[in-house]
Amino acid sequence: MIPGEFTPFPEKVPDTLPAASGGPPAPPPKPPKLTARDLLEPGEPARRIFLADYVLVKDLAELLDLKPFKVVADVLHLGQFKHADELIEFSTAAIIAQKHGYLVERLIA
């Protein structure tokens, strides 16, 4: 060995693979919701609700098996500010119900 010359130690190969090289496989993607546009088959029985011209937000939530705050959020998304004890029109209720996979029909009094 020549004085002043540096010889590096041989590189040690790690016993394990780096973290980026694998791991458990990624979970498969979730299937699309059946209520998404054009995914319901024409012959499939759909959930159906009947509504009057006006309905309370909390009553609509109960019919849709949702918490009232979820329906309030949907109403807000449509540009209206209503709380659970207020009435909404049939057209608004129908839009929200269709979003959650329900067919809506108007009650004739």
Short mmCIF file of C-alpha atoms in Angstrom, two decimals:
data_model
loop_
_atom_site.label_atom_id
_atom_site.label_comp_id
_atom_site.label_asym_id
_atom_site.label_seq_id
_atom_site.Cartn_x
_atom_site.Cartn_y
_atom_site.Cartn_z
CA MET A 1 0.00 0.00 0.00
CA ILE A 2 1.25 3.40 -0.90
CA PRO A 3 1.25 5.92 1.94
CA GLY A 4 -1.49 8.57 1.59
CA GLU A 5 -3.64 6.43 -0.68
CA PHE A 6 -7.12 5.55 0.58
CA THR A 7 -8.71 2.25 -0.27
CA PRO A 8 -12.45 2.12 0.50
CA PHE A 9 -13.90 -0.89 2.22
CA PRO A 10 -15.90 -3.22 0.01
CA GLU A 11 -19.58 -2.25 -0.12
CA LYS A 12 -21.75 -4.40 2.09
CA VAL A 13 -24.91 -5.71 0.41
CA PRO A 14 -27.97 -5.25 2.66
CA ASP A 15 -29.74 -8.39 3.87
CA THR A 16 -33.17 -6.94 3.04
CA LEU A 17 -34.63 -5.18 0.04
CA PRO A 18 -35.21 -1.43 0.09
CA ALA A 19 -38.66 -0.28 1.20
CA ALA A 20 -39.59 0.95 -2.26
CA SER A 21 -39.04 -2.46 -3.85
CA GLY A 22 -42.21 -4.15 -2.73
CA GLY A 23 -44.39 -4.78 0.25
CA PRO A 24 -47.93 -6.01 0.35
CA PRO A 25 -49.84 -5.65 -2.91
CA ALA A 26 -52.14 -2.68 -3.27
CA PRO A 27 -55.82 -3.45 -2.60
CA PRO A 28 -57.95 -3.83 -5.72
CA PRO A 29 -59.98 -0.78 -6.77
CA LYS A 30 -63.49 -0.49 -5.34
CA PRO A 31 -66.30 -1.47 -7.69
CA PRO A 32 -68.36 1.41 -9.10
CA LYS A 33 -71.53 2.34 -7.26
CA LEU A 34 -74.66 0.84 -8.76
CA THR A 35 -76.33 4.22 -8.49
CA ALA A 36 -73.80 5.86 -10.81
CA ARG A 37 -75.15 7.06 -14.12
CA ASP A 38 -76.15 4.30 -16.56
CA LEU A 39 -75.03 1.39 -14.35
CA LEU A 40 -78.48 0.18 -13.29
CA GLU A 41 -79.85 -2.42 -15.63
CA PRO A 42 -83.26 -1.54 -17.12
CA GLY A 43 -84.91 -4.62 -15.59
CA GLU A 44 -83.43 -4.25 -12.11
CA PRO A 45 -85.83 -3.41 -9.31
CA ALA A 46 -84.86 -0.03 -7.90
CA ARG A 47 -85.66 1.51 -4.57
CA ARG A 48 -88.74 3.68 -4.88
CA ILE A 49 -90.13 6.39 -2.62
CA PHE A 50 -93.24 8.51 -2.86
CA LEU A 51 -93.11 12.21 -1.97
CA ALA A 52 -95.61 15.04 -1.67
CA ASP A 53 -95.07 18.51 -3.15
CA TYR A 54 -93.14 19.53 -0.02
CA VAL A 55 -91.23 17.33 2.44
CA LEU A 56 -89.29 17.98 5.63
CA VAL A 57 -85.55 17.49 5.25
CA LYS A 58 -85.45 15.09 8.22
CA ASP A 59 -88.35 13.06 6.79
CA LEU A 60 -86.54 12.74 3.46
CA ALA A 61 -83.40 11.63 5.31
CA GLU A 62 -85.41 8.94 7.09
CA LEU A 63 -86.88 7.69 3.80
CA LEU A 64 -83.38 7.52 2.29
CA ASP A 65 -81.86 5.83 5.38
CA LEU A 66 -79.48 8.76 5.85
CA LYS A 67 -78.61 11.09 8.70
CA PRO A 68 -80.35 14.48 8.33
CA PHE A 69 -77.04 16.35 8.10
CA LYS A 70 -76.20 14.40 4.91
CA VAL A 71 -79.41 15.59 3.27
CA VAL A 72 -78.79 19.14 4.55
CA ALA A 73 -75.35 18.97 2.89
CA ASP A 74 -76.93 17.83 -0.38
CA VAL A 75 -79.42 20.71 -0.20
CA LEU A 76 -76.57 23.16 0.43
CA HIS A 77 -74.74 21.71 -2.57
CA LEU A 78 -77.81 22.63 -4.64
CA GLY A 79 -77.55 26.24 -3.43
CA GLN A 80 -80.29 26.30 -0.79
CA PHE A 81 -79.81 26.82 2.92
CA LYS A 82 -82.22 24.61 4.87
CA HIS A 83 -82.01 22.86 8.20
CA ALA A 84 -83.56 19.54 9.18
CA ASP A 85 -86.91 21.02 10.28
CA GLU A 86 -87.56 22.98 7.07
CA LEU A 87 -89.52 22.01 3.98
CA ILE A 88 -87.98 21.46 0.57
CA GLU A 89 -89.77 21.23 -2.76
CA PHE A 90 -90.44 17.98 -4.58
CA SER A 91 -87.95 18.79 -7.36
CA THR A 92 -85.12 19.35 -4.87
CA ALA A 93 -86.02 16.21 -2.91
CA ALA A 94 -86.17 14.20 -6.16
CA ILE A 95 -82.66 15.30 -7.17
CA ILE A 96 -81.27 14.29 -3.77
CA ALA A 97 -83.11 10.97 -3.76
CA GLN A 98 -81.90 10.13 -7.27
CA LYS A 99 -78.35 10.91 -6.18
CA HIS A 100 -78.71 8.19 -3.52
CA GLY A 101 -80.19 5.63 -5.91
CA TYR A 102 -83.93 6.03 -5.38
CA LEU A 103 -86.70 6.42 -7.92
CA VAL A 104 -89.08 9.17 -6.86
CA GLU A 105 -92.77 9.49 -7.60
CA ARG A 106 -95.07 12.33 -6.64
CA LEU A 107 -97.99 11.63 -4.34
CA ILE A 108 -101.23 12.97 -5.74
CA ALA A 109 -103.47 14.24 -2.97
#
